[in-house]
mmCIF file of C-alpha atoms in Angstrom:
data_model
loop_
_atom_site.group_PDB
_atom_site.id
_atom_site.type_symbol
_atom_site.label_atom_id
_atom_site.label_comp_id
_atom_site.label_asym_id
_atom_site.label_seq_id
_atom_site.Cartn_x
_atom_site.Cartn_y
_atom_site.Cartn_z
ATOM 1 C CA ALA A 1 -151.526 115.191 126.175
ATOM 2 C CA LEU A 2 -151.332 116.598 123.055
ATOM 3 C CA ALA A 3 -147.847 117.237 121.185
ATOM 4 C CA MET A 4 -148.233 120.943 120.027
ATOM 5 C CA GLY A 5 -147.129 121.697 116.936
ATOM 6 C CA ASP A 6 -144.469 125.070 115.678
ATOM 7 C CA ALA A 7 -145.141 127.732 116.415
ATOM 8 C CA GLY A 8 -147.397 127.488 119.004
ATOM 9 C CA ALA A 9 -149.927 126.426 116.941
ATOM 10 C CA ARG A 10 -152.443 122.879 118.523
ATOM 11 C CA SER A 11 -153.080 119.609 117.644
ATOM 12 C CA VAL A 12 -154.437 116.784 117.094
ATOM 13 C CA GLU A 13 -152.103 114.438 117.520
ATOM 14 C CA LEU A 14 -152.095 112.266 120.926
ATOM 15 C CA THR A 15 -149.065 111.301 122.204
ATOM 16 C CA GLN A 16 -150.005 108.998 125.102
ATOM 17 C CA GLU A 17 -152.258 105.579 124.192
ATOM 18 C CA PRO A 18 -155.896 106.891 123.153
ATOM 19 C CA GLU A 19 -157.216 104.692 126.462
ATOM 20 C CA VAL A 20 -156.093 107.519 128.798
ATOM 21 C CA ALA A 21 -156.490 110.064 126.547
ATOM 22 C CA MET A 22 -160.363 109.092 126.490
ATOM 23 C CA GLU A 23 -159.913 109.423 130.120
ATOM 24 C CA LEU A 24 -159.010 113.262 130.207
ATOM 25 C CA VAL A 25 -161.296 113.766 127.539
ATOM 26 C CA VAL A 26 -164.272 112.123 129.125
ATOM 27 C CA GLU A 27 -164.114 114.876 132.364
ATOM 28 C CA LYS A 28 -162.920 117.757 130.447
ATOM 29 C CA LEU A 29 -166.431 117.602 128.824
ATOM 30 C CA LYS A 30 -168.473 117.162 132.249
ATOM 31 C CA LEU A 31 -166.510 119.877 132.879
ATOM 32 C CA LEU A 32 -167.684 121.793 130.013
ATOM 33 C CA HIS A 33 -171.444 119.998 131.587
ATOM 34 C CA TYR A 34 -172.290 118.048 128.079
ATOM 35 C CA GLU A 35 -174.565 115.708 129.796
ATOM 36 C CA ARG A 36 -176.808 118.881 130.106
ATOM 37 C CA ASP A 37 -175.922 121.289 126.976
ATOM 38 C CA PHE A 38 -175.184 117.524 124.915
ATOM 39 C CA LEU A 39 -176.869 114.308 125.526
ATOM 40 C CA THR A 40 -180.270 115.959 125.824
ATOM 41 C CA THR A 41 -180.131 117.832 122.677
ATOM 42 C CA ARG A 42 -181.272 115.178 120.726
ATOM 43 C CA ARG A 43 -184.346 112.402 121.461
ATOM 44 C CA PRO A 44 -183.807 109.713 122.908
ATOM 45 C CA ALA A 45 -180.868 111.329 124.462
ATOM 46 C CA TRP A 46 -177.076 110.752 123.784
ATOM 47 C CA PRO A 47 -176.219 107.446 126.014
ATOM 48 C CA ALA A 48 -173.714 108.991 128.747
ATOM 49 C CA LEU A 49 -169.817 108.783 126.423
ATOM 50 C CA THR A 50 -168.281 105.327 128.267
ATOM 51 C CA ARG A 51 -164.238 105.559 129.245
ATOM 52 C CA THR A 52 -163.372 103.568 126.600
ATOM 53 C CA TYR A 53 -165.881 104.605 124.216
ATOM 54 C CA PHE A 54 -164.470 106.073 121.045
ATOM 55 C CA ALA A 55 -161.130 104.336 122.303
ATOM 56 C CA ARG A 56 -161.879 101.144 120.721
ATOM 57 C CA PRO A 57 -165.169 100.312 118.276
ATOM 58 C CA ALA A 58 -168.230 100.216 120.568
ATOM 59 C CA GLY A 59 -171.856 99.256 118.706
ATOM 60 C CA THR A 60 -172.761 99.816 114.621
ATOM 61 C CA ALA A 61 -169.007 101.908 112.831
ATOM 62 C CA GLY A 62 -172.511 104.262 111.309
ATOM 63 C CA GLU A 63 -173.476 105.203 114.663
ATOM 64 C CA GLN A 64 -170.181 105.811 116.447
ATOM 65 C CA PHE A 65 -168.550 107.954 113.444
ATOM 66 C CA HIS A 66 -172.504 110.103 114.318
ATOM 67 C CA TYR A 67 -171.652 110.265 117.563
ATOM 68 C CA PHE A 68 -168.111 111.636 116.896
ATOM 69 C CA THR A 69 -169.449 113.945 114.700
ATOM 70 C CA SER A 70 -172.527 115.519 116.757
ATOM 71 C CA LEU A 71 -170.384 115.690 119.712
ATOM 72 C CA ALA A 72 -167.161 117.895 117.698
ATOM 73 C CA ALA A 73 -169.491 120.081 115.755
ATOM 74 C CA HIS A 74 -171.200 120.695 119.788
ATOM 75 C CA LEU A 75 -167.400 121.720 121.090
ATOM 76 C CA LEU A 76 -167.015 123.509 117.944
ATOM 77 C CA ARG A 77 -170.300 125.845 118.396
ATOM 78 C CA LEU A 78 -168.896 126.441 122.132
ATOM 79 C CA ALA A 79 -164.699 127.479 120.906
ATOM 80 C CA GLY A 80 -167.055 130.213 118.537
ATOM 81 C CA SER A 81 -167.028 128.325 115.284
ATOM 82 C CA GLY A 82 -170.637 127.791 113.521
ATOM 83 C CA PHE A 83 -169.993 124.366 112.096
ATOM 84 C CA THR A 84 -173.557 122.224 112.210
ATOM 85 C CA ALA A 85 -173.186 118.904 112.649
ATOM 86 C CA PRO A 86 -173.775 116.639 109.823
ATOM 87 C CA ALA A 87 -177.185 113.865 109.856
ATOM 88 C CA GLN A 88 -176.736 110.734 110.560
ATOM 89 C CA PHE A 89 -176.727 109.590 106.221
ATOM 90 C CA ASP A 90 -174.601 112.663 104.724
ATOM 91 C CA ASP A 91 -171.444 111.432 102.914
ATOM 92 C CA PRO A 92 -168.432 110.650 105.204
ATOM 93 C CA ASN A 93 -166.037 111.889 103.850
ATOM 94 C CA ALA A 94 -167.192 115.030 103.514
ATOM 95 C CA ALA A 95 -168.351 115.753 106.544
ATOM 96 C CA CYS A 96 -163.963 114.876 107.793
ATOM 97 C CA ALA A 97 -163.184 116.926 105.805
ATOM 98 C CA ALA A 98 -164.787 119.653 107.039
ATOM 99 C CA ILE A 99 -164.081 118.786 110.466
ATOM 100 C CA PHE A 100 -160.425 119.211 109.758
ATOM 101 C CA ALA A 101 -161.749 123.047 108.095
ATOM 102 C CA GLU A 102 -162.684 123.896 111.373
ATOM 103 C CA LEU A 103 -159.693 122.702 112.832
ATOM 104 C CA SER A 104 -157.631 124.781 110.987
ATOM 105 C CA GLN A 105 -159.807 128.252 110.625
ATOM 106 C CA CYS A 106 -160.065 127.533 114.887
ATOM 107 C CA GLY A 107 -156.098 127.261 115.016
ATOM 108 C CA PHE A 108 -154.893 123.718 114.895
ATOM 109 C CA ALA A 109 -151.824 122.335 112.640
ATOM 110 C CA VAL A 110 -152.013 120.267 109.980
ATOM 111 C CA PRO A 111 -152.052 116.425 111.188
ATOM 112 C CA SER A 112 -150.321 114.279 109.819
ATOM 113 C CA PHE A 113 -153.226 111.609 109.382
ATOM 114 C CA ALA A 114 -155.836 111.709 106.235
ATOM 115 C CA ALA A 115 -159.884 113.137 107.427
ATOM 116 C CA GLY A 116 -160.437 108.817 106.656
ATOM 117 C CA LYS A 117 -159.580 107.944 109.596
ATOM 118 C CA LEU A 118 -162.522 109.970 111.151
ATOM 119 C CA LYS A 119 -164.327 107.359 109.679
ATOM 120 C CA HIS A 120 -164.228 104.433 111.236
ATOM 121 C CA GLY A 121 -166.002 106.483 114.247
ATOM 122 C CA HIS A 122 -162.671 105.057 117.009
ATOM 123 C CA GLY A 123 -158.981 104.947 117.684
ATOM 124 C CA LYS A 124 -156.256 107.557 118.058
ATOM 125 C CA GLU A 125 -157.070 110.044 115.272
ATOM 126 C CA VAL A 126 -160.304 110.067 116.867
ATOM 127 C CA VAL A 127 -159.548 110.794 120.309
ATOM 128 C CA GLY A 128 -157.175 113.267 119.854
ATOM 129 C CA VAL A 129 -159.573 115.517 117.865
ATOM 130 C CA LEU A 130 -161.927 115.660 120.770
ATOM 131 C CA SER A 131 -158.868 116.160 122.873
ATOM 132 C CA GLY A 132 -157.844 118.664 120.580
ATOM 133 C CA LEU A 133 -161.433 120.855 121.460
ATOM 134 C CA CYS A 134 -161.579 120.116 124.384
ATOM 135 C CA ASP A 135 -158.373 122.531 125.800
ATOM 136 C CA LEU A 136 -159.693 124.976 123.563
ATOM 137 C CA VAL A 137 -162.769 125.199 124.645
ATOM 138 C CA VAL A 138 -161.809 124.943 128.493
ATOM 139 C CA ALA A 139 -159.129 127.882 127.170
ATOM 140 C CA SER A 140 -161.072 129.232 126.476
ATOM 141 C CA GLN A 141 -163.851 129.378 128.734
ATOM 142 C CA TYR A 142 -162.050 128.679 131.887
ATOM 143 C CA ALA A 143 -159.307 131.372 130.869
ATOM 144 C CA ARG A 144 -158.955 132.814 133.818
ATOM 145 C CA TRP A 145 -156.884 129.885 136.136
ATOM 146 C CA GLY A 146 -153.400 130.477 136.641
ATOM 147 C CA LEU A 147 -150.997 127.897 138.089
ATOM 148 C CA VAL A 148 -151.017 126.358 141.754
ATOM 149 C CA GLU A 149 -148.434 128.161 143.733
ATOM 150 C CA TYR A 150 -147.288 126.804 146.946
ATOM 151 C CA GLY A 151 -146.473 128.007 150.313
ATOM 152 C CA THR A 152 -143.128 127.456 152.111
ATOM 153 C CA GLU A 153 -143.141 124.593 154.719
ATOM 154 C CA THR A 154 -142.779 124.198 157.931
ATOM 155 C CA THR A 155 -142.347 121.177 160.295
ATOM 156 C CA ASN A 156 -144.454 120.252 164.042
ATOM 157 C CA SER A 157 -143.444 119.792 167.446
ATOM 158 C CA ALA A 158 -142.915 115.931 166.158
ATOM 159 C CA GLY A 159 -140.022 118.064 163.411
ATOM 160 C CA ASP A 160 -140.014 114.999 160.742
ATOM 161 C CA VAL A 161 -143.406 115.814 159.857
ATOM 162 C CA PRO A 162 -143.790 118.982 157.292
ATOM 163 C CA VAL A 163 -147.191 120.935 157.327
ATOM 164 C CA PRO A 164 -147.648 123.211 155.012
ATOM 165 C CA THR A 165 -148.647 127.093 155.918
ATOM 166 C CA GLU A 166 -150.195 128.125 153.643
ATOM 167 C CA VAL A 167 -152.022 126.778 150.468
ATOM 168 C CA GLU A 168 -153.816 129.457 147.468
ATOM 169 C CA GLU A 169 -157.280 126.735 147.512
ATOM 170 C CA ASP A 170 -159.207 127.805 144.986
ATOM 171 C CA ASP A 171 -160.933 126.394 141.144
ATOM 172 C CA GLU A 172 -157.675 126.171 139.543
ATOM 173 C CA SER A 173 -155.961 124.403 141.837
ATOM 174 C CA ASP A 174 -158.568 122.105 142.965
ATOM 175 C CA GLU A 175 -158.267 122.194 138.755
ATOM 176 C CA GLN A 176 -154.428 121.184 138.411
ATOM 177 C CA MET A 177 -154.340 118.802 141.609
ATOM 178 C CA ASN A 178 -157.246 116.625 139.725
ATOM 179 C CA ARG A 179 -155.308 117.152 136.864
ATOM 180 C CA THR A 180 -152.258 115.234 139.150
ATOM 181 C CA TYR A 181 -153.237 113.193 141.315
ATOM 182 C CA ALA A 182 -156.687 111.849 139.271
ATOM 183 C CA SER A 183 -158.010 108.832 139.807
ATOM 184 C CA GLU A 184 -160.974 110.054 137.771
ATOM 185 C CA ASP A 185 -158.258 110.187 134.813
ATOM 186 C CA GLY A 186 -156.826 106.792 134.732
ATOM 187 C CA ILE A 187 -154.902 106.798 137.453
ATOM 188 C CA GLY A 188 -156.194 104.194 139.687
ATOM 189 C CA ASP A 189 -158.527 103.505 142.967
ATOM 190 C CA GLY A 190 -154.554 102.949 145.077
ATOM 191 C CA VAL A 191 -153.905 106.308 144.805
ATOM 192 C CA ALA A 192 -155.625 108.901 146.960
ATOM 193 C CA THR A 193 -157.689 111.837 145.822
ATOM 194 C CA ASP A 194 -157.970 115.152 146.486
ATOM 195 C CA GLU A 195 -160.440 114.489 149.329
ATOM 196 C CA GLU A 196 -158.810 111.874 150.984
ATOM 197 C CA SER A 197 -155.168 113.422 150.530
ATOM 198 C CA ASP A 198 -157.211 116.212 152.879
ATOM 199 C CA ASP A 199 -158.430 113.254 154.765
ATOM 200 C CA ASP A 200 -155.585 111.796 155.260
ATOM 201 C CA GLU A 201 -152.993 115.047 156.066
ATOM 202 C CA ASP A 202 -156.040 116.329 158.167
ATOM 203 C CA GLY A 203 -155.954 112.646 160.217
ATOM 204 C CA VAL A 204 -151.713 112.216 160.835
ATOM 205 C CA TYR A 205 -151.318 115.605 161.317
ATOM 206 C CA GLY A 206 -154.072 116.598 163.595
ATOM 207 C CA ALA A 207 -155.758 120.071 162.060
ATOM 208 C CA ARG A 208 -153.890 122.649 159.068
ATOM 209 C CA SER A 209 -152.890 125.845 160.632
ATOM 210 C CA GLY A 210 -155.557 127.623 161.832
ATOM 211 C CA GLY A 211 -158.653 124.302 162.539
ATOM 212 C CA PRO A 212 -159.222 122.404 164.890
ATOM 213 C CA PRO A 213 -157.020 119.804 166.748
ATOM 214 C CA THR A 214 -157.863 116.285 165.586
ATOM 215 C CA PRO A 215 -159.845 112.987 167.771
ATOM 216 C CA VAL A 216 -156.258 111.601 166.239
ATOM 217 C CA ALA A 217 -153.952 114.851 168.262
ATOM 218 C CA LEU A 218 -156.082 114.467 170.882
ATOM 219 C CA ARG A 219 -154.483 111.161 171.642
ATOM 220 C CA ALA A 220 -151.045 111.511 171.004
ATOM 221 C CA ASP A 221 -149.952 111.465 174.090
ATOM 222 C CA LYS A 222 -151.913 108.428 174.970
ATOM 223 C CA GLN A 223 -151.481 106.318 172.234
ATOM 224 C CA THR A 224 -149.779 102.306 172.313
ATOM 225 C CA ALA A 225 -147.270 100.961 170.572
ATOM 226 C CA GLU A 226 -148.698 99.003 168.030
ATOM 227 C CA GLU A 227 -150.959 102.579 166.947
ATOM 228 C CA ILE A 228 -147.585 104.516 166.993
ATOM 229 C CA GLU A 229 -145.923 102.060 164.591
ATOM 230 C CA ASP A 230 -149.373 101.824 163.149
ATOM 231 C CA ALA A 231 -149.356 105.692 162.307
ATOM 232 C CA THR A 232 -145.510 105.780 161.521
ATOM 233 C CA ALA A 233 -146.476 103.310 158.555
ATOM 234 C CA ILE A 234 -149.242 105.429 157.254
ATOM 235 C CA VAL A 235 -146.492 108.682 157.275
ATOM 236 C CA SER A 236 -144.923 108.952 153.981
ATOM 237 C CA GLN A 237 -141.643 110.844 154.209
ATOM 238 C CA VAL A 238 -141.059 111.499 150.614
ATOM 239 C CA ASP A 239 -140.828 114.681 148.874
ATOM 240 C CA PRO A 240 -144.780 115.895 146.854
ATOM 241 C CA GLY A 241 -142.289 116.833 144.101
ATOM 242 C CA GLU A 242 -141.070 113.831 143.922
ATOM 243 C CA TRP A 243 -144.059 111.684 144.181
ATOM 244 C CA ARG A 244 -146.073 113.904 141.468
ATOM 245 C CA LEU A 245 -143.126 112.816 139.217
ATOM 246 C CA GLU A 246 -143.492 109.753 139.801
ATOM 247 C CA LEU A 247 -147.831 110.000 139.667
ATOM 248 C CA GLU A 248 -147.295 111.355 136.183
ATOM 249 C CA ARG A 249 -144.867 108.316 135.413
ATOM 250 C CA VAL A 250 -146.347 105.572 136.259
ATOM 251 C CA ALA A 251 -150.478 107.526 135.616
ATOM 252 C CA PRO A 252 -150.857 106.135 132.206
ATOM 253 C CA GLN A 253 -149.486 102.399 132.488
ATOM 254 C CA LEU A 254 -152.433 102.509 135.532
ATOM 255 C CA LYS A 255 -155.928 100.960 134.615
ATOM 256 C CA VAL A 256 -159.451 102.385 136.862
ATOM 257 C CA LEU A 257 -161.630 100.144 138.384
ATOM 258 C CA SER A 258 -165.402 100.290 138.554
ATOM 259 C CA VAL A 259 -165.738 100.416 142.789
ATOM 260 C CA SER A 260 -168.537 102.402 144.538
ATOM 261 C CA SER A 261 -167.653 105.013 146.829
ATOM 262 C CA GLU A 262 -167.280 103.400 150.336
ATOM 263 C CA THR A 263 -164.077 101.062 148.435
ATOM 264 C CA LYS A 264 -161.877 103.867 148.203
ATOM 265 C CA ASP A 265 -161.708 104.073 152.058
ATOM 266 C CA TRP A 266 -158.740 102.920 152.917
ATOM 267 C CA ARG A 267 -159.284 103.624 157.011
ATOM 268 C CA SER A 268 -161.913 101.201 157.110
ATOM 269 C CA HIS A 269 -160.175 98.636 155.697
ATOM 270 C CA LEU A 270 -157.703 99.276 157.497
ATOM 271 C CA GLU A 271 -159.969 99.141 160.675
ATOM 272 C CA GLN A 272 -161.742 96.264 159.122
ATOM 273 C CA ALA A 273 -158.307 94.112 159.020
ATOM 274 C CA LYS A 274 -157.008 94.615 162.321
ATOM 275 C CA ARG A 275 -161.287 93.505 163.534
ATOM 276 C CA HIS A 276 -160.260 90.428 160.903
ATOM 277 C CA ALA A 277 -156.470 89.971 162.947
ATOM 278 C CA LYS A 278 -157.576 90.449 166.375
ATOM 279 C CA ARG A 279 -160.522 87.855 166.114
ATOM 280 C CA ILE A 280 -158.134 85.374 164.417
ATOM 281 C CA SER A 281 -156.211 85.710 166.842
ATOM 282 C CA GLU A 282 -158.399 85.174 170.428
ATOM 283 C CA THR A 283 -160.334 82.141 167.906
ATOM 284 C CA PHE A 284 -157.473 80.201 166.013
ATOM 285 C CA PRO A 285 -156.054 78.403 168.978
ATOM 286 C CA ASP A 286 -159.688 76.903 169.275
ATOM 287 C CA VAL A 287 -159.351 75.912 165.964
ATOM 288 C CA ARG A 288 -155.842 74.168 165.572
ATOM 289 C CA ARG A 289 -157.006 72.056 168.194
ATOM 290 C CA ASP A 290 -160.388 70.724 166.993
ATOM 291 C CA LEU A 291 -157.694 70.702 162.910
ATOM 292 C CA ASP A 292 -155.391 69.131 164.621
ATOM 293 C CA VAL A 293 -157.138 65.982 165.417
ATOM 294 C CA VAL A 294 -159.770 66.199 162.425
ATOM 295 C CA THR A 295 -156.098 65.939 160.740
ATOM 296 C CA GLU A 296 -155.350 62.688 163.192
ATOM 297 C CA GLY A 297 -158.402 60.968 161.752
ATOM 298 C CA VAL A 298 -158.423 61.884 158.278
ATOM 299 C CA THR A 299 -154.625 60.237 158.295
ATOM 300 C CA VAL A 300 -155.280 57.287 160.502
ATOM 301 C CA GLN A 301 -158.217 56.901 157.954
ATOM 302 C CA LEU A 302 -156.014 57.094 155.083
ATOM 303 C CA GLN A 303 -153.739 54.716 156.545
ATOM 304 C CA LYS A 304 -156.731 52.734 156.675
ATOM 305 C CA ILE A 305 -157.996 53.485 152.865
ATOM 306 C CA ASP A 306 -154.604 52.481 152.051
ATOM 307 C CA GLN A 307 -154.054 49.102 153.094
ATOM 308 C CA ARG A 308 -157.197 48.307 152.096
ATOM 309 C CA GLU A 309 -156.388 49.109 148.329
ATOM 310 C CA ALA A 310 -153.679 47.158 148.624
ATOM 311 C CA PHE A 311 -155.523 44.576 150.305
ATOM 312 C CA VAL A 312 -158.391 44.463 147.012
ATOM 313 C CA ASN A 313 -155.159 44.733 144.257
ATOM 314 C CA ALA A 314 -153.804 41.655 145.618
ATOM 315 C CA GLU A 315 -156.991 40.351 145.466
ATOM 316 C CA LEU A 316 -157.931 41.186 142.733
ATOM 317 C CA GLU A 317 -154.765 40.539 140.608
ATOM 318 C CA PRO A 318 -155.758 37.569 138.996
ATOM 319 C CA LEU A 319 -159.118 38.854 137.961
ATOM 320 C CA THR A 320 -157.318 41.497 136.905
ATOM 321 C CA GLN A 321 -154.843 39.310 134.346
ATOM 322 C CA THR A 322 -157.722 36.581 133.486
ATOM 323 C CA TYR A 323 -159.894 39.787 132.761
ATOM 324 C CA ARG A 324 -156.511 41.290 130.501
ATOM 325 C CA VAL A 325 -156.419 38.211 129.081
ATOM 326 C CA ALA A 326 -160.005 38.330 127.944
ATOM 327 C CA LYS A 327 -160.205 41.928 126.546
ATOM 328 C CA GLU A 328 -156.906 40.990 124.377
ATOM 329 C CA ASN A 329 -159.254 37.580 123.292
ATOM 330 C CA LEU A 330 -162.045 40.048 122.529
ATOM 331 C CA ALA A 331 -159.876 42.150 120.397
ATOM 332 C CA ALA A 332 -158.363 40.175 118.632
ATOM 333 C CA THR A 333 -162.160 38.442 117.371
ATOM 334 C CA GLN A 334 -163.517 42.357 117.192
ATOM 335 C CA ARG A 335 -161.020 42.771 114.809
ATOM 336 C CA LEU A 336 -161.756 39.030 112.368
ATOM 337 C CA TYR A 337 -165.150 40.438 112.882
ATOM 338 C CA ASP A 338 -165.078 43.382 110.937
ATOM 339 C CA GLN A 339 -162.360 41.717 108.658
ATOM 340 C CA SER A 340 -165.011 39.488 107.745
ATOM 341 C CA ALA A 341 -167.597 41.615 107.505
ATOM 342 C CA GLU A 342 -165.671 43.854 104.954
ATOM 343 C CA THR A 343 -165.721 41.061 102.607
ATOM 344 C CA VAL A 344 -169.184 39.334 103.239
ATOM 345 C CA ALA A 345 -169.926 43.175 102.424
ATOM 346 C CA ASP A 346 -167.659 43.002 98.871
ATOM 347 C CA LEU A 347 -169.712 39.772 97.821
ATOM 348 C CA THR A 348 -173.029 40.665 98.621
ATOM 349 C CA ASN A 349 -171.701 44.064 96.331
ATOM 350 C CA GLU A 350 -170.823 41.448 93.804
ATOM 351 C CA LEU A 351 -173.757 38.740 94.650
ATOM 352 C CA ALA A 352 -175.882 41.936 93.548
ATOM 353 C CA ARG A 353 -173.455 43.111 90.209
ATOM 354 C CA VAL A 354 -174.468 39.342 88.648
ATOM 355 C CA GLY A 355 -178.189 39.044 89.514
ATOM 356 C CA GLU A 356 -178.779 42.351 87.772
ATOM 357 C CA LYS A 357 -176.486 41.110 84.908
ATOM 358 C CA LEU A 358 -178.650 37.757 84.906
ATOM 359 C CA GLU A 359 -181.994 39.311 85.036
ATOM 360 C CA GLU A 360 -180.606 41.636 81.963
ATOM 361 C CA VAL A 361 -180.017 37.668 79.856
ATOM 362 C CA LYS A 362 -183.352 36.748 80.793
ATOM 363 C CA HIS A 363 -185.004 40.015 79.120
ATOM 364 C CA GLN A 364 -183.375 39.049 76.266
ATOM 365 C CA ALA A 365 -184.090 35.210 76.125
ATOM 366 C CA GLN A 366 -187.165 35.868 77.064
ATOM 367 C CA ALA A 367 -187.693 38.706 73.421
ATOM 368 C CA GLY A 368 -185.727 36.085 72.172
ATOM 369 C CA ALA A 369 -188.263 33.819 72.669
ATOM 370 C CA GLU A 370 -191.123 35.594 71.787
ATOM 371 C CA GLN A 371 -190.160 36.089 68.683
ATOM 372 C CA ILE A 372 -189.234 33.189 67.502
ATOM 373 C CA ALA A 373 -193.213 31.795 68.135
ATOM 374 C CA ASP A 374 -194.692 34.569 65.892
ATOM 375 C CA ALA A 375 -196.177 32.866 62.373
ATOM 376 C CA SER A 376 -197.620 36.712 62.269
ATOM 377 C CA PRO A 377 -193.890 37.215 59.492
ATOM 378 C CA LEU A 378 -194.373 33.892 58.144
ATOM 379 C CA GLN A 379 -199.539 35.225 57.065
ATOM 380 C CA LYS A 380 -197.609 38.265 55.604
ATOM 381 C CA LEU A 381 -194.610 36.258 53.921
ATOM 382 C CA LYS A 382 -197.618 33.599 52.381
ATOM 383 C CA THR A 383 -200.028 36.740 51.348
ATOM 384 C CA SER A 384 -197.288 38.714 49.590
ATOM 385 C CA VAL A 385 -196.619 35.904 47.091
ATOM 386 C CA GLY A 386 -200.248 35.528 46.822
ATOM 387 C CA ALA A 387 -200.098 38.885 45.743
ATOM 388 C CA LEU A 388 -197.301 38.553 43.533
ATOM 389 C CA ARG A 389 -198.435 35.817 41.852
ATOM 390 C CA SER A 390 -201.478 37.474 41.014
ATOM 391 C CA GLU A 391 -200.205 40.178 39.644
ATOM 392 C CA ILE A 392 -197.758 38.274 36.779
ATOM 393 C CA GLY A 393 -200.462 36.318 35.866
ATOM 394 C CA VAL A 394 -202.308 39.641 35.146
ATOM 395 C CA MET A 395 -199.148 40.945 33.466
ATOM 396 C CA GLU A 396 -198.333 37.855 31.501
ATOM 397 C CA ILE A 397 -202.389 38.501 29.697
ATOM 398 C CA ARG A 398 -201.288 42.075 29.104
ATOM 399 C CA ILE A 399 -197.821 40.670 27.463
ATOM 400 C CA GLY A 400 -199.819 37.750 24.950
ATOM 401 C CA VAL A 401 -202.745 40.983 24.776
ATOM 402 C CA VAL A 402 -199.932 43.700 24.110
ATOM 403 C CA SER A 403 -197.934 40.877 21.166
ATOM 404 C CA ASN A 404 -200.721 39.730 19.218
ATOM 405 C CA ALA A 405 -201.321 43.197 18.485
ATOM 406 C CA LEU A 406 -197.900 43.636 17.029
ATOM 407 C CA LEU A 407 -198.155 40.625 15.313
ATOM 408 C CA ALA A 408 -201.608 42.282 14.026
ATOM 409 C CA MET A 409 -200.279 45.386 12.864
ATOM 410 C CA ASP A 410 -197.278 43.589 11.619
ATOM 411 C CA ALA A 411 -199.049 41.443 8.827
ATOM 412 C CA LYS A 412 -200.751 44.176 7.939
ATOM 413 C CA ARG A 413 -198.365 46.090 6.893
ATOM 414 C CA ARG A 414 -196.722 43.975 5.065
ATOM 415 C CA ASP A 415 -199.906 43.411 2.847
ATOM 416 C CA VAL A 416 -200.653 46.404 1.971
ATOM 417 C CA VAL A 417 -196.677 46.631 1.422
ATOM 418 C CA VAL A 418 -197.047 43.760 -1.334
#
């Protein structure tokens, strides 16, 4: 799942889809008991991870980023680092830089993406960091596991079904088989898991070496032709190595479906299908006759309906023509009405404007008439003329007095000179 760097260094860059890698991360976290050791470290407890939580946006970006930093800090502590989880409202840039520094100290190669890519809280960068840390912790805690050792294969008494003679079954083989076939790791529900493969081999081959024979093996010589055909259909002749290579090739392209454990048992589905097929074969003849009768009745009624429809159409054709003509006339009348309504609206608006102008002229005429009928300016003019005449008379008297005084003074001056 991870691209290894130079000189065997670990890398946090994914070489597969983030959804598939996230499913593997969830399984590795379960192997590390994160539900017990991590989810309960907060109150309220952290929600359990879904198989696409960090691969796609989920909830708010702040909550998703805080979940990522806390989970990364938990994995770093399991790997032996003293890294402390950042608080929810700490600087995200500083938190991303600190995580990059811890990854470098743990032996990871410097990734090609920037630390700021982790601020989103989702995406292939985030999943790559978690996947790399999970691989580091698993490698450190389960370093005692070795590779699976497969024994030689022999054939049973039939000569065409290989039976394993010696397989070393330990924790590593179980985990390796889980990684190879795991329907929980993104292969899908249509591929058998380890337990189902064991049940399949027990049911078809009879029993493993040293085990008691199954009921299928005890009835092998009493099988009917149909049972032999069914058993042959479910026996695979494909080489196990080729089968595993094909599974590894198509595993990233398959999707995981949320189904109950009961739906994973294909044997119950096969038995149920057989029961249904038998019941259908028993009841179908009677049902077929009833369906034929119903079909004949429906056919007759459809013919009658077609004849009645043709008769009704012929009878109503004149009325239809009349209705069509009336509808066309109505449409023409409606168009004329709409045009007349528009004309009336325009004339109404013009009448309103003329009425407003008429009212304005009336007000102006009324104001002019009131000004003409008003005699107060004339009275003021007469009063002003009377006052002016009085002042002129006073001024004439004063002028006469001054003239007389001047004449008297002039006469006295002449007398003095003489």
